XYZ file of C-alpha atoms in Angstrom:
364
model
C 0.000 0.000 0.000
C 1.309 3.450 -0.877
C 2.153 5.859 1.910
C 0.751 9.391 1.722
C 4.258 10.856 1.820
C 5.256 9.031 -1.381
C 3.601 11.671 -3.591
C 5.980 14.280 -2.154
C 8.907 11.942 -2.749
C 7.793 11.489 -6.359
C 7.561 15.272 -6.810
C 11.115 15.552 -5.488
C 12.413 12.898 -7.894
C 10.511 14.269 -10.910
C 11.839 17.797 -10.329
C 15.451 16.697 -9.887
C 15.446 17.769 -6.239
C 17.842 16.681 -3.501
C 15.934 17.286 -0.236
C 12.313 17.282 0.928
C 11.375 19.547 3.885
C 8.128 18.997 5.820
C 7.387 21.160 8.850
C 4.292 21.637 10.990
C 2.731 25.038 10.296
C 4.521 25.395 6.936
C 3.856 24.294 3.334
C 5.883 21.312 1.999
C 9.092 22.425 0.247
C 11.996 20.886 -1.652
C 15.548 21.847 -2.559
C 16.205 21.855 -6.313
C 19.711 22.721 -7.612
C 20.512 24.396 -4.299
C 17.349 26.555 -4.041
C 14.340 25.813 -1.806
C 10.918 26.081 -3.416
C 7.346 25.132 -2.369
C 5.691 21.951 -3.656
C 2.095 23.011 -2.999
C 0.278 25.794 -1.189
C -1.067 24.044 1.915
C -0.142 24.393 5.593
C 0.766 21.093 7.257
C -0.985 20.413 10.592
C 0.127 18.068 13.402
C -2.348 15.469 12.091
C -0.834 15.794 8.582
C 2.687 15.384 9.959
C 1.835 12.254 11.944
C 0.054 10.768 8.923
C 3.080 11.509 6.718
C 5.843 10.568 9.164
C 4.708 7.602 11.240
C 3.948 4.967 8.526
C 7.503 4.987 7.109
C 9.327 5.102 10.470
C 10.352 1.898 12.315
C 8.116 1.653 15.451
C 11.067 1.727 17.876
C 12.455 4.892 16.273
C 9.010 6.544 16.196
C 8.770 5.985 19.964
C 12.261 7.481 20.389
C 11.275 10.486 18.269
C 8.010 11.137 20.157
C 9.787 10.849 23.512
C 13.187 12.364 22.681
C 12.620 14.606 19.670
C 15.074 13.096 17.144
C 15.364 10.066 14.864
C 17.511 9.040 11.872
C 16.823 6.173 9.473
C 16.634 5.239 5.775
C 13.455 4.645 3.764
C 13.119 2.938 0.399
C 10.054 3.983 -1.600
C 10.887 1.747 -4.566
C 13.901 0.160 -6.264
C 15.137 3.494 -7.587
C 14.226 5.860 -4.722
C 15.903 5.660 -1.318
C 15.940 8.437 1.289
C 17.972 9.414 4.337
C 15.418 10.572 6.889
C 15.833 12.918 9.846
C 12.942 13.575 12.240
C 13.080 16.402 14.773
C 10.887 18.522 17.008
C 11.123 22.306 16.689
C 9.370 25.458 17.801
C 6.235 24.943 15.688
C 6.043 21.189 16.305
C 7.049 18.173 14.188
C 9.562 18.566 11.367
C 11.416 16.212 9.023
C 14.018 16.403 6.254
C 14.634 13.736 3.612
C 17.748 13.486 1.426
C 17.357 11.568 -1.842
C 20.055 8.904 -2.110
C 20.665 7.709 -5.674
C 20.401 3.909 -5.730
C 22.733 3.764 -8.732
C 26.295 4.409 -7.621
C 27.937 6.728 -10.135
C 31.546 6.177 -11.178
C 34.310 8.716 -10.635
C 34.153 9.494 -14.365
C 30.388 10.090 -14.283
C 30.785 12.427 -11.295
C 33.554 14.260 -13.175
C 35.745 14.429 -10.063
C 39.526 14.662 -10.508
C 41.121 11.420 -11.715
C 43.844 11.593 -9.053
C 41.293 10.880 -6.282
C 41.438 7.224 -7.409
C 44.949 7.054 -5.934
C 43.431 7.063 -2.454
C 41.604 3.845 -3.317
C 44.867 2.191 -4.320
C 46.519 2.808 -0.928
C 46.884 -0.020 1.587
C 46.885 1.846 4.916
C 46.522 5.263 6.519
C 43.791 7.878 6.964
C 41.983 9.602 4.083
C 39.522 12.381 4.931
C 36.702 13.449 2.594
C 35.349 16.766 3.807
C 32.860 19.487 2.999
C 29.712 21.176 4.298
C 26.422 19.317 4.572
C 24.994 18.596 1.128
C 28.297 18.959 -0.722
C 28.275 15.424 -2.142
C 30.827 13.841 0.226
C 28.837 10.609 0.478
C 28.426 10.412 -3.308
C 32.161 10.869 -3.930
C 33.053 8.331 -1.219
C 30.558 5.832 -2.650
C 32.222 6.183 -6.072
C 35.649 5.643 -4.491
C 34.457 2.545 -2.601
C 32.887 1.240 -5.818
C 36.203 1.807 -7.650
C 37.985 -0.317 -5.007
C 35.178 -2.898 -5.059
C 35.456 -3.233 -8.840
C 39.254 -3.400 -9.095
C 40.686 -4.859 -5.876
C 40.111 -7.820 -3.570
C 39.605 -6.253 -0.153
C 37.341 -6.600 2.876
C 35.609 -3.228 3.211
C 33.522 -2.380 6.284
C 31.327 0.715 6.328
C 29.892 2.171 9.550
C 27.083 4.606 8.716
C 24.080 6.392 10.265
C 22.028 5.424 8.329
C 23.352 3.268 5.461
C 23.033 5.415 2.342
C 24.468 3.770 -0.777
C 24.024 -0.014 -0.774
C 27.093 -1.717 -2.290
C 26.868 -5.231 -3.781
C 30.087 -7.199 -3.272
C 32.088 -7.410 -6.521
C 35.818 -8.200 -6.359
C 35.803 -7.134 -2.718
C 33.662 -8.224 0.224
C 31.581 -5.305 1.503
C 30.095 -5.381 5.008
C 27.782 -2.458 5.796
C 26.848 -1.711 9.414
C 24.251 0.798 10.535
C 24.366 2.870 13.738
C 22.591 2.156 16.073
C 20.776 -0.937 14.730
C 23.907 -3.009 13.877
C 26.364 -1.367 16.296
C 25.701 1.200 19.052
C 28.097 3.951 17.896
C 30.647 4.805 15.198
C 33.392 4.164 17.742
C 32.015 0.679 18.533
C 31.840 -0.209 14.839
C 35.360 1.074 14.252
C 36.719 -0.772 17.290
C 35.075 -4.024 16.160
C 36.510 -3.661 12.637
C 40.006 -4.166 14.063
C 39.015 -7.793 14.808
C 37.161 -8.550 11.561
C 39.957 -9.206 9.047
C 39.370 -5.731 7.630
C 41.418 -4.041 4.912
C 39.384 -0.839 4.603
C 36.914 0.839 6.949
C 34.671 3.771 6.075
C 33.491 5.814 9.071
C 30.353 7.732 8.106
C 31.088 10.607 10.455
C 34.080 11.429 12.658
C 32.472 13.763 15.168
C 33.836 12.906 18.608
C 37.152 12.315 20.353
C 36.705 8.552 20.733
C 35.920 7.951 17.043
C 38.742 10.203 15.802
C 41.234 8.643 18.223
C 40.242 5.118 17.132
C 40.454 6.117 13.434
C 44.037 7.336 13.944
C 44.932 4.122 15.809
C 43.342 1.924 13.108
C 45.225 3.830 10.381
C 48.498 3.389 12.306
C 47.917 -0.360 12.689
C 47.640 -0.958 8.939
C 44.006 -0.336 7.935
C 43.011 2.118 5.230
C 40.472 4.377 6.970
C 38.108 6.718 5.109
C 36.345 9.322 7.233
C 34.221 12.426 6.704
C 34.279 15.823 8.403
C 32.298 19.030 7.902
C 35.251 21.244 6.969
C 35.847 23.290 3.796
C 39.539 22.755 3.070
C 42.632 20.756 4.029
C 43.941 23.251 6.596
C 40.638 23.409 8.507
C 40.424 19.598 8.365
C 43.796 19.107 10.058
C 42.957 21.799 12.641
C 39.585 20.179 13.406
C 41.150 16.756 14.017
C 43.739 18.184 16.417
C 41.300 20.539 18.190
C 39.088 17.611 19.219
C 41.831 16.428 21.583
C 42.390 17.989 25.027
C 45.309 20.458 25.100
C 47.620 18.038 26.898
C 47.072 15.368 24.197
C 47.389 17.589 21.123
C 51.151 17.137 20.646
C 50.676 13.344 20.579
C 47.659 13.718 18.257
C 49.742 15.819 15.827
C 52.415 13.099 15.796
C 49.814 10.367 15.154
C 48.091 12.374 12.401
C 51.424 13.274 10.766
C 52.278 9.581 10.598
C 48.914 8.243 9.435
C 47.343 10.922 7.187
C 47.480 9.969 3.498
C 45.407 12.805 2.155
C 42.397 15.110 2.226
C 39.708 15.624 -0.412
C 37.632 18.733 0.355
C 34.512 19.230 -1.757
C 32.085 22.069 -2.453
C 29.079 22.159 -4.788
C 28.681 25.265 -6.936
C 25.573 26.379 -8.790
C 26.067 26.142 -12.538
C 25.344 29.148 -14.772
C 25.428 27.307 -18.121
C 22.491 24.965 -17.315
C 20.414 23.849 -14.298
C 22.391 21.858 -11.766
C 25.519 22.035 -9.652
C 29.163 21.161 -10.212
C 31.644 19.823 -7.659
C 34.984 21.502 -6.978
C 37.717 19.788 -4.982
C 40.787 20.637 -2.977
C 43.194 17.684 -2.924
C 46.090 17.191 -0.521
C 48.449 14.212 -0.714
C 50.581 13.573 2.361
C 54.309 14.209 1.818
C 57.235 14.539 4.251
C 56.652 18.329 4.120
C 52.974 17.870 5.056
C 53.898 15.537 7.938
C 56.420 18.084 9.214
C 53.852 20.916 9.035
C 51.313 18.851 10.996
C 53.869 17.961 13.671
C 54.840 21.634 14.017
C 51.215 22.765 14.154
C 51.949 25.230 11.320
C 48.855 24.423 9.216
C 48.855 27.898 7.621
C 51.681 26.565 5.424
C 49.501 23.809 3.899
C 48.069 26.105 1.195
C 51.583 26.748 -0.157
C 52.330 23.002 -0.167
C 49.120 22.293 -2.098
C 49.774 25.051 -4.645
C 53.383 23.872 -5.050
C 52.297 20.227 -5.294
C 50.295 20.635 -8.510
C 52.702 18.331 -10.362
C 51.976 15.593 -7.789
C 48.219 15.850 -8.372
C 47.419 18.287 -5.576
C 44.803 20.963 -6.170
C 44.041 24.169 -4.267
C 40.337 24.986 -3.807
C 40.575 28.509 -5.276
C 42.395 27.108 -8.331
C 39.572 24.579 -8.836
C 37.003 27.387 -8.555
C 39.037 29.535 -10.969
C 39.045 26.684 -13.492
C 35.226 26.371 -13.374
C 34.901 30.159 -13.802
C 37.257 30.120 -16.829
C 35.235 27.259 -18.349
C 32.038 29.302 -18.036
C 30.427 26.747 -15.732
C 29.881 29.076 -12.755
C 29.119 32.781 -12.414
C 31.647 35.320 -11.050
C 29.386 35.883 -8.028
C 29.203 32.154 -7.238
C 33.001 31.897 -7.564
C 33.458 34.944 -5.316
C 31.090 33.578 -2.660
C 32.792 30.154 -2.488
C 36.422 31.312 -2.758
C 38.867 31.516 0.152
C 40.856 34.434 -1.324
C 37.953 36.632 -2.431
C 40.226 39.408 -3.731
C 41.268 37.086 -6.569
C 37.683 36.986 -7.879
C 36.421 40.462 -6.963
C 37.404 42.103 -10.286
C 35.168 39.677 -12.211
C 32.017 40.777 -10.379
C 29.537 43.120 -12.116
C 30.088 46.757 -10.965
C 27.128 46.835 -8.553
C 28.176 43.577 -6.863
C 31.834 44.665 -6.758
C 30.769 47.863 -4.982
C 28.874 45.788 -2.399
C 31.922 43.529 -1.955
C 34.168 46.560 -1.427
C 31.698 48.014 1.078
C 31.817 44.720 2.976
C 35.604 44.875 3.137
C 35.999 41.420 1.590
């Protein structure tokens, strides 16, 4: 039997949207190519929200949501439509957000991400961090990288996710996917268990606390290839975030561990296209070198930008250079490039006069 909410999911899919937003006291809305727009002109009541939300939510999680105010799970409407679901309570009442997860895993070529990212999949040990703000396509890029390994190498890959997003069939590799909290209580528990499960590669869906980050560094040091995600915009902020999680008295040791285990960082942003509807990914890529290890040990992360710019011949890529390339190709507007850039002065002269005046007034 069809659930009432499925018609909103179909509207999202048909319009090429990425997220569905339902909130008590508000009309239903969806995000399409980065912009939020209404689906229909009705105000959702508490009764509407319960009728939309409860049928697709596992009973145990619905009870947790009603009592505690939060729940996360995945819902599959049909073979080609799967959603990451977040339920929450807010000022007006019940609220939920659904992210469309493509069931077909795209290849690195189809995503048009830099070819050199494949090198991370060919490594045998160490820590690789894929970073970016929420909704920047981190999960999609990681899924393509895992699929590349799965297609070309014989490995045992364990993923620890909340919830499981992309479902990987085992190809050349064995893939074991574990969901928090239904298959393991926490990310840290799943990561700790992976050390005893004849694992070659472990993907940690989110590295957000001291225990998980500490275990990821230990696992990388002991010979596993660990992929993790963080909500940071570039390589420098990523390294700083990892170290800052540790108490002050442990940070020197953490810098030493990270310097020894880090293999690279892929930072990703999505930019709105100006040549056609849609968005395009831009990446900053850092490969670990002796110079990078030395910088991390010293705590001098402000030097990482120079290493990345100077490491172009090794496949490294600075975020502003990636943005510049998309601007030169006519894929993004000067304003979009300016807004996403780190060094805004580099892009200010390309803005239309009225926007440049505003930028100058803002002191950017």
